[in-house]
Amino acid sequence: MRSGPRGGDAIDAAVSERDAVGFVAVSRGSDPTSRYLTGREFDCDLAFVRVDGETHLRVPSTVEPPSLSVASVRVDDRPPGKAAAAVLAEHGAPEGTVLAPRTIPHDAALHLESAGYDLASTAAVEAARAVKDAAERDAIEAAQRAATRGVGRAAAILAAATGEEATDGDGGDGDSGREDDGGDGDDDRPALRWDGAPLSTERLRRQVNATLAAEGVDAAGATAVRAGTRGDGNEPVELRPGEPIVVAVGPRGPTGYRGALARTFVVDPDGGWERRAHVACDAARKVSLVEADPGDDAGFLGSELRAETAAFGFSMADEVTRDVGGGIGIAAREVPPLDGDRELVAGNVLRVRAAVTHPDHGRVELTDVLVVGEDGPRLLGDAPTGLDPSRW
Amino acid sequence: MRSGPRGGDAIDAAVSERDAVGFVAVSRGSDPTSRYLTGREFDCDLAFVRVDGETHLRVPSTVEPPSLSVASVRVDDRPPGKAAAAVLAEHGAPEGTVLAPRTIPHDAALHLESAGYDLASTAAVEAARAVKDAAERDAIEAAQRAATRGVGRAAAILAAATGEEATDGDGGDGDSGREDDGGDGDDDRPALRWDGAPLSTERLRRQVNATLAAEGVDAAGATAVRAGTRGDGNEPVELRPGEPIVVAVGPRGPTGYRGALARTFVVDPDGGWERRAHVACDAARKVSLVEADPGDDAGFLGSELRAETAAFGFSMADEVTRDVGGGIGIAAREVPPLDGDRELVAGNVLRVRAAVTHPDHGRVELTDVLVVGEDGPRLLGDAPTGLDPSRW
């Protein structure tokens, strides 16, 4: 990783172009913009001021001394907007236009305005964040490697799971080779067991998260295991053979950058729906690996993904996901979203999701991360895509 | 957990008292205020509108269908401030004063104002969040139990660690019983080994996080292992006998509520500083267990904690932490902070931290969570406090 904070050049260019005197961001220190601009995480309110080509941070006095070892950080217990105005005045900008993200807290905006500054919104930081440098791409790739291990752990458990030891007597037809039975038939099959106990979505999720932790990344509350049509991923349910099981992770690495990976598995498949949905998602996923070039329209890529999925006989309105992804970095969702009219540029890193949901059959999803390069897209990570967990 | 969202009554009371027509909050769905008000996590921008005693949510169309199964959630792809203004107008409030958190995004505030509303800030939600109901306290206590397991894992590893297998030849005096040697002497002792390999802050952190994951909670990026004077917790360093090792966790449970626990361990102690610092922190910690009563001043409790620590011969200005804690809930830092002039009330849940830092010796810290009850404070969890990891 580069050692200094990012975004300074982009901010200075915007300040100069807009004939402004400086730039102010105000946030909890842990929010993505602040983390990007400061290069670290502050666990407190923070005023970020860029004036005359230099960065100044103001934090409350309760911050621990180690956080203060960064140059240009000073304690100021006034509200962050007031502290920012004071920094501007002290550094040769007693009046004029100040740029800020449009989402700057309203109270901070009012403090700046009452100190005599005109406030104008800028998307310069958002735009800078959308184009990743080599160190940022490496950090995302590292998170994606850990994500692959996490999902791989789920695959290994599912490959070792069996439906044979259940004692409720209504099982035993697990190998009858039924074709698409409308989904209801899944309820007749005994729950999967692993390591001597029933296997639930929550048990699998904990195993995935333990693997992520051992890899040195944070699960970031983004790990979800969804089984068939039962539950929305919040309530634990037992896993059954024959139903699609979606394992999705979005870990955060030590420098804050995120990965994103989702795979769908079926143990002992007995239906046709999930195979058809999987073929559709896999085909749609491949579209992004061919079509994500600099200069392309991000929204068009998203439309293509959805259209390719729908082409396999799924309803665009009801079955194909609307959330096909977008930029990923310090935040799980960044610019550019894949549903707008922005142009892709080299350095964009995109989370790309192909997914189909059906009320009787459940969900099939494949999510990956790719880098838009000068020569086209490059997939990060090498996770297999198949439905069969034993072939991971 | 109660199933419905919280804060509605507090908002309605504030709206009535201020003669306002409604309340608006705008946020990323995952921020603590939004999570508190909606009772769930939305991974998208969100407009929360309370008008005429009812709650309305507006989300962008990219949100996945399961999120839309909550009553009163509708899709609106306009900027959240505009969507909120539309909801107010549709529900009998075409003009008047609208309450909002003071940190509402500036652009949303401007959208509301340009739609004809007067904006007034309210701390009603912040205040409501500071008083936890029984289900919230239970959720924090459950997170705290997981936190105890996580720190206990670190204690078990440190208890099993040895400094004996190092081969660099300059060790071997680990049992020489040196008294306080100024801290520099720690560098002469061989690094700790565990399970056949050197034990670093990062290796220990991963083990703690794997335990948290297995307990079903998210590490939430809050796990830190700090060793002696080396590193600030960001760069991995090898652990050594004789130095204070701080293990701090702040896990997030499945409903979003946080725990907070820090303990300090020394393997094979050889100095007096850490024992003295530990006695000071333990005494200060006990102050909070006696003095945190409804009606007490939160800032005074914080001052008492710091004064009690300093009474053992530590510098208030340089050695005793300023960050003695405050409210904890969905966020790691909530109202009331322990450095203001707010009154404690029954139902407050407080993170309480006693810590001493010295440039030559390192850091000793004890952090706990307690509930302020009608009859006084109650500690959540039963983690031992001692320096000796083998006595956990």
mmCIF file of C-alpha atoms in Angstrom, chain A residues 58-61 74-79 82-84 86-87:
data_model
loop_
_atom_site.group_PDB
_atom_site.id
_atom_site.type_symbol
_atom_site.label_atom_id
_atom_site.label_comp_id
_atom_site.label_asym_id
_atom_site.label_seq_id
_atom_site.Cartn_x
_atom_site.Cartn_y
_atom_site.Cartn_z
ATOM 1 C CA ARG A 58 -9.399 17.802 13.405
ATOM 2 C CA VAL A 59 -10.532 15.243 15.983
ATOM 3 C CA PRO A 60 -12.039 15.403 19.489
ATOM 4 C CA SER A 61 -9.767 15.245 22.517
ATOM 5 C CA ARG A 74 -4.899 18.235 15.796
ATOM 6 C CA VAL A 75 -7.406 18.136 18.598
ATOM 7 C CA ASP A 76 -10.407 20.458 18.381
ATOM 8 C CA ASP A 77 -13.470 19.809 20.506
ATOM 9 C CA ARG A 78 -15.734 22.206 18.638
ATOM 10 C CA PRO A 79 -18.315 20.753 16.252
ATOM 11 C CA LYS A 82 -16.727 24.959 13.170
ATOM 12 C CA ALA A 83 -13.320 23.344 13.483
ATOM 13 C CA ALA A 84 -13.120 23.097 9.674
ATOM 14 C CA ALA A 86 -11.243 27.668 11.717
ATOM 15 C CA VAL A 87 -8.697 25.637 9.750
#
